[in-house]
Amino acid sequence: MHKTFAVIAFVVLTFISANAQYEVAFSNSYPPYQFMNEEGELVGFNIDILNAIKDLYKSDIHISGGAWEAINQALENSGTQAVGGVNYPGSPDNDYIYTRSTINTSHSFLYNTQFHSRFSLERFRSLKEPLVALWEHDVLIHYVRSINPSVKFLFVTDYEQLSAALDRADVTCAFAQRVAGIYQAKIQAKDYVSALDHHILERGMGFKVLKTAPELAALLNNGLEVILANGEYQKIYDKWITEYDQSHNEWQKYYKYTVIASTIILILFLLLLIVNRILKARVRSRTKDLQYQLDLNSQIMKELKRQKIRAEESEKMKTAFLANMSHEIRTPMNGILGFTELLKTDEYLSEEQLHFINVIEQSGNRMLGTINNIIDVSKLESGVEEPSYNAVNIKGILMQLQSFFTQETKVKGIKLNVAEKGVISTKGFVTDEYKLNSILTNLIKNGIKFTRQGYVAVTYSVNQECAEFWVEDTGIGIALSQQADIFDQFVQADTSYSRNFEGSGLGLSITKGYVKLLGGEITIESEPKKGTTFYVRIPNHKL
């Protein structure tokens, strides 16, 4: 079936090509691919490829040559239907069809063996300010500089100048198209010019055809496939390319020695492989127990290291706990005992005694808050705390909190604003009301505590999936290096400054624990002296 389609395609293309006229242009200065010979004829590898396809289909294809810029301008103006010897751009083109490649080209470093008997990329990389001859092309310059940043350039415009540059003692090497460079050296009898075996910047070279001539592109593609199959392509390749493929010639020249060396190496390798297997079998049986012991020791060391870190962290937490709780309990306790003692006397007026009672009440509430925080942390760490989900009125919670903190913000001379963001869902939102209230209370209280002027703002948004809260203040802010620690227990960001503010350091730890328990997330953005914004997202646990 495949052969039948191939025959049909051949007949159709033969009929089309026999009844159509095309013009294909080539550059006349790119040997051995296409160039003008001494008789003024356009010859070369790509010319013979096109002639073979032309003869195959008996097509009327006119071949012309000219400067590279001129033939491409003619293609743009539809003065010719195709240009040969084009490197693929690597991206789709809306104006042209690119045929399959006729040959792959690559660049390489060319050097004069009279000046550099042992030239290599490693040697070139180590040279200081080597001089390299090449075309003034950004890609070529960038590649060479990536190997040796100190390189200097000698720019050329054709291969004759490139070949002449290699005869200069101050030129380290040249970087150019490999086959074209060796071709130019050989026709000038410069057998001392050689190329490294590295094939760099490989690209396919084919035909660029106008979109208005798709039948020509099909003819070229199918014709190339046929001459590849019938051996005509290989004849053309051997005629123009093989002779200038230096690495291929070097391989033929030293083929006999390579075979002998390879045979010796293979025998030695087999012997070493046999000996190695014997030794491995002996060593494996003796080292199995040792390896097991090493693995066991490694696990023990890792576990000891983990336990050591946990012990150090536990010690730090204990120290922090004792320091914070000592302060948070002793301070209000001193206030309670001191003012209680004062109340026993009759030396003070009733207004002063009322003030003493208020201080005792505030101190008691502070101690109670600290104890409640410790209990909450204990429940969270022990895992006994569980959420109790019910429908809640988020707007109502925030309004109550705004009213609750009004007196405190008024005394400090700051504002507490609550605002909606986006469309607020009117349907029921399900979560743990106590824990949500505690989260928002701690964040607002934290903002008020560390804000001396400006405002604390709560912005919220509620939908069927989640509730989002932004608690922003214009307070002292938190340095980036300290933001990862503020959710730890008994921690305040800048102890040198924030120790002036009351607090056990448990509020944000409890807040994070409750957010996690409700399946939500909490993040922070802050900058010292500019304020802090906490973002909380709580999912809707629909019943």
Coordinates of C-alpha atoms in Angstrom, one line a residue:
M1 CA 0.0 0.0 0.0
H2 CA 2.8 2.4 1.0
K3 CA 4.6 1.7 -2.3
T4 CA 1.4 2.3 -4.3
F5 CA 1.0 5.8 -2.7
A6 CA 4.7 6.5 -3.4
V7 CA 4.2 5.7 -7.1
I8 CA 1.1 7.8 -7.3
A9 CA 2.9 10.8 -5.6
F10 CA 5.8 10.4 -8.0
V11 CA 3.5 10.4 -11.1
V12 CA 1.5 13.4 -9.8
L13 CA 4.7 15.4 -9.0
T14 CA 6.2 14.5 -12.4
F15 CA 3.1 15.8 -14.2
I16 CA 3.0 19.0 -12.1
S17 CA 6.7 19.7 -12.5
A18 CA 6.7 19.0 -16.2
N19 CA 4.0 21.7 -16.7
A20 CA 5.4 24.4 -14.4
Q21 CA 8.3 26.7 -14.4
Y22 CA 10.3 27.7 -11.3
E23 CA 13.3 29.7 -10.4
V24 CA 15.6 28.7 -7.5
A25 CA 18.4 31.1 -6.4
F26 CA 21.6 30.3 -4.6
S27 CA 24.4 32.4 -3.0
N28 CA 27.4 32.4 -5.3
S29 CA 30.1 32.5 -2.5
Y30 CA 29.6 29.6 -0.1
P31 CA 31.9 26.8 -1.2
P32 CA 31.7 23.9 -1.4
Y33 CA 27.9 24.1 -1.0
Q34 CA 27.4 26.7 -3.9
F35 CA 29.9 29.0 -5.6
M36 CA 31.1 30.3 -9.0
N37 CA 34.0 28.2 -10.4
E38 CA 36.8 29.6 -12.6
E39 CA 34.6 29.2 -15.7
G40 CA 31.9 31.3 -14.2
E41 CA 29.5 28.4 -13.6
L42 CA 27.4 28.0 -10.4
V43 CA 28.5 24.7 -8.9
G44 CA 28.5 22.9 -5.6
F45 CA 26.8 20.4 -3.4
N46 CA 23.4 22.1 -3.3
I47 CA 23.5 22.8 -7.0
D48 CA 24.0 19.0 -7.8
I49 CA 21.2 18.1 -5.3
L50 CA 18.8 20.4 -7.1
N51 CA 19.9 19.1 -10.5
A52 CA 19.4 15.5 -9.4
I53 CA 15.8 16.4 -8.3
K54 CA 15.3 18.3 -11.5
D55 CA 16.4 15.4 -13.7
L56 CA 14.3 13.0 -11.6
Y57 CA 11.0 14.8 -12.4
K58 CA 12.1 16.4 -15.7
S59 CA 11.0 19.7 -14.3
D60 CA 11.6 23.1 -15.7
I61 CA 13.6 24.7 -12.8
H62 CA 15.9 27.6 -13.6
I63 CA 18.9 27.9 -11.3
S64 CA 20.4 31.4 -10.7
G65 CA 23.1 32.8 -8.4
G66 CA 23.9 36.1 -6.7
A67 CA 24.8 37.8 -3.5
W68 CA 23.0 36.5 -0.4
E69 CA 21.2 39.8 0.3
A70 CA 20.1 40.2 -3.3
I71 CA 18.6 36.7 -3.7
N72 CA 16.7 37.0 -0.5
Q73 CA 15.3 40.4 -1.6
A74 CA 14.3 38.8 -4.8
L75 CA 12.4 36.1 -2.9
E76 CA 10.6 38.7 -0.8
N77 CA 9.5 40.5 -4.1
S78 CA 8.5 37.1 -5.7
G79 CA 11.2 37.5 -8.2
T80 CA 12.2 33.9 -7.5
Q81 CA 10.2 31.1 -6.0
A82 CA 12.8 29.6 -3.7
V83 CA 16.3 30.1 -2.2
G84 CA 18.6 27.2 -1.5
G85 CA 21.2 26.7 1.2
V86 CA 19.1 28.3 3.9
N87 CA 19.6 27.5 7.6
Y88 CA 16.3 26.9 9.4
P89 CA 15.3 29.8 11.7
G90 CA 14.0 27.5 14.5
S91 CA 10.5 29.0 14.6
P92 CA 7.4 29.0 12.3
D93 CA 7.3 31.4 9.4
N94 CA 4.0 32.7 8.0
D95 CA 5.5 33.7 4.6
Y96 CA 7.7 30.7 3.7
I97 CA 7.8 26.9 3.5
Y98 CA 11.0 25.3 4.7
T99 CA 11.8 21.9 3.1
R100 CA 13.5 19.1 4.8
S101 CA 17.3 19.6 5.2
T102 CA 19.7 18.7 2.4
I103 CA 22.6 18.6 4.9
N104 CA 23.5 19.4 8.5
T105 CA 26.2 22.1 8.9
S106 CA 28.2 22.9 12.0
H107 CA 30.9 25.3 13.2
S108 CA 34.3 24.4 14.7
F109 CA 37.5 26.0 15.7
L110 CA 40.2 26.1 12.9
Y111 CA 43.8 26.5 13.8
N112 CA 47.3 26.5 12.2
T113 CA 49.2 23.4 13.4
Q114 CA 52.5 25.3 12.6
F115 CA 51.8 27.6 15.5
H116 CA 49.7 25.3 17.7
S117 CA 50.6 21.7 17.6
R118 CA 48.3 20.7 20.5
F119 CA 45.2 23.0 20.3
S120 CA 42.1 22.2 22.3
L121 CA 39.1 23.8 23.9
E122 CA 40.7 23.4 27.3
R123 CA 43.8 25.2 26.1
F124 CA 41.8 27.9 24.4
R125 CA 39.8 28.4 27.6
S126 CA 43.1 29.0 29.6
L127 CA 44.7 31.5 27.2
K128 CA 44.8 35.2 28.1
E129 CA 43.2 37.5 25.4
P130 CA 43.4 35.1 22.5
L131 CA 42.8 36.6 19.0
V132 CA 40.0 34.8 17.1
A133 CA 39.1 35.4 13.4
L134 CA 35.4 35.1 12.6
W135 CA 32.4 36.8 11.1
E136 CA 30.8 39.7 13.0
H137 CA 27.8 37.8 14.1
D138 CA 26.2 38.1 17.6
V139 CA 25.6 34.3 18.1
L140 CA 29.2 33.4 17.1
I141 CA 30.7 36.2 19.3
H142 CA 28.5 35.2 22.3
Y143 CA 29.5 31.5 22.0
V144 CA 33.2 32.2 21.8
R145 CA 33.0 34.6 24.7
S146 CA 31.2 32.0 26.8
I147 CA 34.3 29.8 26.5
N148 CA 36.9 32.6 27.1
P149 CA 35.6 36.0 28.3
S150 CA 39.0 37.7 27.6
V151 CA 38.9 36.9 23.9
K152 CA 39.7 39.5 21.2
F153 CA 38.2 39.3 17.7
L154 CA 39.5 39.8 14.2
F155 CA 36.4 40.2 12.0
V156 CA 36.4 38.8 8.4
T157 CA 33.9 38.9 5.6
D158 CA 34.8 35.8 3.5
Y159 CA 36.7 32.5 3.7
E160 CA 39.7 33.9 1.8
Q161 CA 40.2 36.5 4.6
L162 CA 39.6 33.7 7.2
S163 CA 42.3 31.5 5.6
A164 CA 44.7 34.4 5.4
A165 CA 44.2 35.3 9.0
L166 CA 45.2 31.8 10.1
D167 CA 48.7 32.4 8.6
R168 CA 49.2 35.2 11.1
A169 CA 51.2 34.2 14.2
D170 CA 49.2 36.5 16.4
V171 CA 45.9 34.8 15.5
T172 CA 45.2 32.0 17.9
C173 CA 42.5 30.4 15.8
A174 CA 39.4 30.9 13.7
F175 CA 35.7 30.0 14.4
A176 CA 33.7 29.2 11.2
Q177 CA 31.7 26.7 9.3
R178 CA 33.7 23.5 9.5
V179 CA 33.5 22.1 6.0
A180 CA 33.7 25.5 4.3
G181 CA 36.8 26.5 6.3
I182 CA 38.7 23.2 5.5
Y183 CA 37.6 23.4 1.8
Q184 CA 39.2 26.9 1.5
A185 CA 42.4 25.7 3.2
K186 CA 42.7 22.7 1.0
I187 CA 42.2 24.5 -2.3
Q188 CA 45.0 26.9 -1.2
A189 CA 47.2 23.9 -0.3
K190 CA 47.2 24.8 3.4
D191 CA 47.4 21.3 4.8
Y192 CA 48.6 22.7 8.1
V193 CA 45.2 24.1 8.8
S194 CA 43.2 21.7 11.0
A195 CA 39.8 21.7 12.8
L196 CA 38.8 20.5 16.2
D197 CA 36.5 17.5 16.3
H198 CA 33.8 19.4 18.2
H199 CA 30.7 20.0 16.1
I200 CA 29.2 23.3 17.4
L201 CA 26.0 25.2 16.4
E202 CA 24.7 22.4 14.3
R203 CA 21.9 23.5 11.9
G204 CA 20.0 22.0 9.0
M205 CA 20.4 23.6 5.5
G206 CA 17.5 23.3 3.0
F207 CA 15.3 25.3 0.7
K208 CA 13.1 28.3 1.6
V209 CA 10.0 28.4 -0.7
L210 CA 7.3 30.9 -1.1
K211 CA 3.9 29.9 0.4
T212 CA 2.4 30.6 -3.0
A213 CA 4.5 27.7 -4.5
P214 CA 3.6 24.7 -2.3
E215 CA 3.9 22.3 -5.2
L216 CA 7.6 23.3 -5.5
A217 CA 8.2 22.5 -1.8
A218 CA 6.5 19.1 -2.3
L219 CA 8.6 18.4 -5.3
L220 CA 11.9 19.3 -3.4
N221 CA 10.9 17.2 -0.4
N222 CA 9.8 14.1 -2.3
G223 CA 12.8 14.4 -4.7
L224 CA 15.3 14.5 -1.8
E225 CA 13.7 11.4 -0.3
V226 CA 14.0 9.6 -3.6
I227 CA 17.7 10.5 -4.2
L228 CA 18.5 9.5 -0.6
A229 CA 17.0 6.1 -1.3
N230 CA 18.6 5.4 -4.7
G231 CA 22.1 6.4 -3.6
E232 CA 22.4 9.5 -5.7
Y233 CA 22.6 11.7 -2.6
Q234 CA 25.6 9.8 -1.3
K235 CA 27.5 10.2 -4.6
I236 CA 27.0 14.0 -4.4
Y237 CA 28.0 14.1 -0.8
D238 CA 31.2 12.1 -1.5
K239 CA 32.0 14.4 -4.4
W240 CA 31.7 17.7 -2.5
I241 CA 31.8 17.1 1.3
T242 CA 33.7 13.9 2.3
E243 CA 37.1 15.1 1.2
Y244 CA 36.8 18.1 3.5
D245 CA 35.5 16.3 6.6
Q246 CA 38.9 16.2 8.4
S247 CA 37.8 14.1 11.3
H248 CA 36.5 11.5 8.9
N249 CA 39.8 11.5 6.9
E250 CA 41.8 11.3 10.1
W251 CA 39.8 8.2 11.1
Q252 CA 40.5 6.5 7.7
K253 CA 44.2 7.4 8.0
Y254 CA 44.6 5.8 11.4
Y255 CA 42.0 3.2 11.0
K256 CA 44.4 0.3 11.2
Y257 CA 46.0 1.6 14.4
T258 CA 42.7 2.3 15.9
V259 CA 41.5 -1.3 15.3
I260 CA 44.7 -2.7 16.9
A261 CA 44.5 -0.4 19.9
S262 CA 40.8 -1.1 20.3
T263 CA 41.4 -4.9 20.2
I264 CA 44.1 -4.6 22.9
I265 CA 41.9 -2.4 25.0
L266 CA 39.0 -4.8 24.7
I267 CA 41.1 -7.8 25.8
L268 CA 42.4 -5.8 28.8
F269 CA 38.9 -4.7 29.6
L270 CA 37.6 -8.3 29.5
L271 CA 40.5 -9.4 31.8
L272 CA 39.9 -6.6 34.2
L273 CA 36.1 -7.3 34.1
I274 CA 36.8 -11.0 35.1
V275 CA 39.2 -10.0 37.8
N276 CA 36.8 -7.3 39.0
R277 CA 33.9 -9.7 39.3
I278 CA 36.0 -12.2 41.3
L279 CA 37.2 -9.4 43.7
K280 CA 33.7 -8.0 44.0
A281 CA 32.3 -11.5 45.0
R282 CA 35.0 -11.8 47.7
V283 CA 34.6 -8.2 49.0
R284 CA 30.8 -8.3 48.9
S285 CA 30.7 -11.3 51.3
R286 CA 33.1 -9.6 53.7
T287 CA 31.6 -6.1 53.7
K288 CA 27.9 -7.0 53.9
D289 CA 27.9 -7.0 57.7
L290 CA 30.1 -3.9 57.8
Q291 CA 27.7 -2.0 55.5
Y292 CA 24.8 -3.0 57.7
Q293 CA 26.6 -1.8 60.8
L294 CA 27.5 1.5 59.1
D295 CA 23.9 2.1 58.0
L296 CA 22.7 1.3 61.6
N297 CA 25.3 3.7 63.0
S298 CA 24.2 6.4 60.6
Q299 CA 20.6 6.0 61.6
I300 CA 21.5 6.1 65.3
M301 CA 23.6 9.3 64.7
K302 CA 20.7 10.9 62.8
E303 CA 18.3 10.0 65.6
L304 CA 20.7 11.3 68.2
K305 CA 21.0 14.6 66.3
R306 CA 17.2 15.0 66.1
Q307 CA 16.8 14.3 69.8
K308 CA 19.6 16.8 70.6
I309 CA 17.9 19.5 68.6
R310 CA 14.5 18.7 70.2
A311 CA 16.1 18.8 73.6
E312 CA 17.7 22.2 72.9
E313 CA 14.5 23.5 71.6
S314 CA 12.6 22.2 74.6
E315 CA 15.2 23.9 76.9
K316 CA 14.8 27.2 75.1
M317 CA 11.0 26.9 75.3
K318 CA 11.1 26.1 79.0
T319 CA 13.4 29.1 79.6
A320 CA 11.1 31.3 77.5
F321 CA 8.0 30.0 79.4
L322 CA 9.5 30.6 82.8
A323 CA 10.7 34.1 81.9
N324 CA 7.4 35.2 80.3
M325 CA 5.1 33.6 82.9
S326 CA 7.2 34.9 85.8
H327 CA 6.7 38.4 84.4
E328 CA 3.1 38.0 83.3
I329 CA 1.9 36.5 86.6
R330 CA 4.1 38.4 89.1
T331 CA 3.4 41.9 87.7
P332 CA -0.5 41.7 88.1
M333 CA -0.1 39.8 91.3
N334 CA 2.1 42.6 92.8
G335 CA -0.6 45.0 91.7
I336 CA -3.4 42.9 93.4
L337 CA -1.5 42.5 96.7
G338 CA -0.2 46.0 96.8
F339 CA -3.5 47.7 96.2
T340 CA -5.3 45.2 98.5
E341 CA -2.9 46.3 101.2
L342 CA -3.7 49.9 100.6
L343 CA -7.5 49.2 100.8
K344 CA -7.0 48.0 104.4
T345 CA -6.2 51.5 105.6
D346 CA -8.5 54.5 105.9
E347 CA -6.1 57.0 104.6
Y348 CA -7.6 57.2 101.1
L349 CA -10.7 58.8 99.7
S350 CA -13.5 56.6 98.2
E351 CA -12.5 57.8 94.7
E352 CA -8.9 56.6 95.3
Q353 CA -10.1 53.3 96.7
L354 CA -12.4 52.9 93.6
H355 CA -9.3 53.4 91.5
F356 CA -7.4 50.8 93.5
I357 CA -10.3 48.3 93.0
N358 CA -10.2 49.0 89.2
V359 CA -6.4 48.3 89.2
I360 CA -7.0 45.0 91.1
E361 CA -9.7 44.1 88.6
Q362 CA -7.5 44.8 85.6
S363 CA -4.6 42.9 87.1
G364 CA -6.9 39.9 87.8
N365 CA -8.2 40.0 84.3
R366 CA -4.7 40.1 83.0
M367 CA -3.7 37.1 85.1
L368 CA -6.9 35.3 84.0
G369 CA -6.1 36.0 80.3
T370 CA -2.6 34.6 80.7
I371 CA -3.9 31.5 82.4
N372 CA -6.6 31.0 79.7
N373 CA -3.9 31.4 77.0
I374 CA -1.7 28.7 78.7
I375 CA -4.8 26.4 78.8
D376 CA -5.5 27.0 75.1
V377 CA -1.9 26.3 74.1
S378 CA -1.9 23.1 76.3
K379 CA -5.1 21.9 74.5
L380 CA -3.7 22.6 71.1
E381 CA -0.4 20.8 71.8
S382 CA -2.1 17.8 73.4
G383 CA -4.5 17.4 70.4
V384 CA -7.6 17.3 72.6
E385 CA -9.0 20.6 71.1
E386 CA -11.6 20.0 68.4
P387 CA -13.7 22.5 66.4
S388 CA -17.4 22.8 66.9
Y389 CA -19.0 23.9 63.7
N390 CA -22.1 26.0 63.5
A391 CA -23.5 28.7 61.3
V392 CA -22.0 32.1 62.2
N393 CA -22.7 35.8 61.4
I394 CA -19.2 37.1 60.5
K395 CA -20.4 40.7 60.1
G396 CA -22.0 40.5 63.5
I397 CA -18.8 39.2 65.1
L398 CA -16.8 42.1 63.6
M399 CA -19.3 44.7 64.7
Q400 CA -19.2 43.4 68.3
L401 CA -15.4 43.4 68.2
Q402 CA -15.3 47.0 66.9
S403 CA -17.6 48.1 69.7
F404 CA -15.6 46.2 72.3
F405 CA -12.3 47.8 71.3
T406 CA -13.7 51.3 70.8
Q407 CA -12.9 52.6 74.3
E408 CA -9.3 51.2 74.1
T409 CA -8.6 52.7 70.7
K410 CA -10.2 56.0 71.8
V411 CA -7.8 56.2 74.8
K412 CA -4.8 55.5 72.5
G413 CA -6.0 58.1 69.9
I414 CA -6.1 55.6 67.0
K415 CA -9.0 54.4 64.8
L416 CA -10.4 50.9 64.4
N417 CA -12.1 50.5 61.0
V418 CA -14.1 47.5 59.7
A419 CA -14.9 47.3 56.0
E420 CA -16.3 44.8 53.5
K421 CA -14.3 43.8 50.4
G422 CA -16.0 42.6 47.2
V423 CA -19.4 40.8 47.2
I424 CA -20.3 39.5 50.6
S425 CA -22.3 36.2 50.6
T426 CA -25.6 36.4 52.4
K427 CA -25.9 32.6 52.9
G428 CA -24.8 31.0 56.1
F429 CA -21.1 30.5 56.8
V430 CA -20.2 27.5 58.9
T431 CA -17.2 27.4 61.3
D432 CA -16.3 27.4 65.0
E433 CA -17.5 30.8 66.2
Y434 CA -15.4 30.7 69.4
K435 CA -12.2 30.0 67.6
L436 CA -12.9 32.5 64.8
N437 CA -13.7 35.2 67.4
S438 CA -10.5 34.3 69.3
I439 CA -8.5 34.6 66.0
L440 CA -9.9 38.0 65.2
T441 CA -9.7 39.2 68.8
N442 CA -6.0 38.3 69.1
L443 CA -5.1 40.0 65.7
I444 CA -7.0 43.2 66.5
K445 CA -5.6 43.3 70.0
N446 CA -2.1 42.7 68.7
G447 CA -2.5 45.6 66.2
I448 CA -3.8 48.0 68.8
K449 CA -1.0 47.1 71.2
F450 CA 1.8 47.9 68.8
T451 CA 0.2 51.0 67.2
R452 CA 0.7 54.4 68.8
Q453 CA -0.7 56.5 66.0
G454 CA -2.7 55.9 62.9
Y455 CA -5.2 53.1 62.6
V456 CA -6.1 49.4 62.8
A457 CA -8.2 48.3 59.8
V458 CA -10.1 45.0 59.4
T459 CA -11.2 44.2 55.8
Y460 CA -13.1 41.0 55.1
S461 CA -14.7 39.1 52.3
V462 CA -17.1 36.1 52.5
N463 CA -18.2 33.7 49.8
Q464 CA -19.5 30.1 49.6
E465 CA -16.0 28.7 49.7
C466 CA -14.2 30.7 52.4
A467 CA -13.9 33.8 54.5
E468 CA -10.9 36.1 54.1
F469 CA -9.6 38.7 56.6
W470 CA -7.0 41.4 56.3
V471 CA -6.0 42.9 59.6
E472 CA -3.8 46.0 58.9
D473 CA -2.1 48.4 61.4
T474 CA 0.3 51.3 61.2
G475 CA 2.3 50.2 64.2
I476 CA 6.0 49.4 64.8
G477 CA 6.2 46.7 62.1
I478 CA 8.3 43.5 62.1
A479 CA 11.7 42.9 60.3
L480 CA 11.7 40.2 57.6
S481 CA 14.3 38.2 59.5
Q482 CA 11.9 37.9 62.5
Q483 CA 8.6 37.3 60.7
A484 CA 9.1 33.5 60.7
D485 CA 9.3 33.4 64.5
I486 CA 6.4 35.5 65.6
F487 CA 4.0 32.6 65.6
D488 CA 6.2 30.7 68.1
Q489 CA 5.1 30.6 71.7
F490 CA 6.3 33.3 74.1
V491 CA 7.9 35.3 71.2
Q492 CA 7.7 39.0 70.4
A493 CA 9.4 40.3 67.3
D494 CA 11.8 42.9 68.6
T495 CA 12.4 42.2 72.3
S496 CA 14.6 45.3 72.8
Y497 CA 11.5 47.5 71.9
S498 CA 8.4 45.4 72.3
R499 CA 9.2 44.4 75.9
N500 CA 7.7 47.9 76.6
F501 CA 4.3 46.3 75.6
E502 CA 2.4 43.9 77.8
G503 CA 1.8 40.4 76.6
S504 CA 2.8 36.8 77.2
G505 CA 3.6 36.2 73.5
L506 CA 1.0 33.4 73.3
G507 CA -1.6 35.2 71.3
L508 CA -0.3 34.7 67.8
S509 CA 0.7 31.1 68.6
I510 CA -2.9 30.4 69.6
T511 CA -4.2 32.2 66.6
K512 CA -2.0 30.1 64.2
G513 CA -3.1 26.9 66.1
Y514 CA -6.8 27.8 65.7
V515 CA -6.4 28.7 62.0
K516 CA -4.7 25.4 61.4
L517 CA -7.4 23.5 63.4
L518 CA -10.1 25.1 61.1
G519 CA -8.2 24.1 58.0
G520 CA -7.2 27.6 57.1
E521 CA -4.0 29.6 56.5
I522 CA -2.4 32.7 57.9
T523 CA 0.4 34.9 56.5
I524 CA 2.1 38.2 57.3
E525 CA 3.4 41.2 55.4
S526 CA 5.3 43.8 57.4
E527 CA 7.9 46.5 57.3
P528 CA 9.6 48.1 60.4
K529 CA 8.1 51.5 61.3
K530 CA 5.5 51.2 58.5
G531 CA 3.0 48.6 59.9
T532 CA 1.9 45.0 59.6
T533 CA -0.9 43.2 57.7
F534 CA -2.1 39.7 58.7
Y535 CA -4.0 37.7 56.1
V536 CA -6.3 34.9 57.3
R537 CA -8.3 32.5 55.2
I538 CA -10.9 30.2 56.8
P539 CA -12.8 27.6 54.7
N540 CA -16.6 27.3 54.8
H541 CA -17.4 23.9 56.5
K542 CA -20.8 23.5 54.9
L543 CA -23.1 21.2 56.9

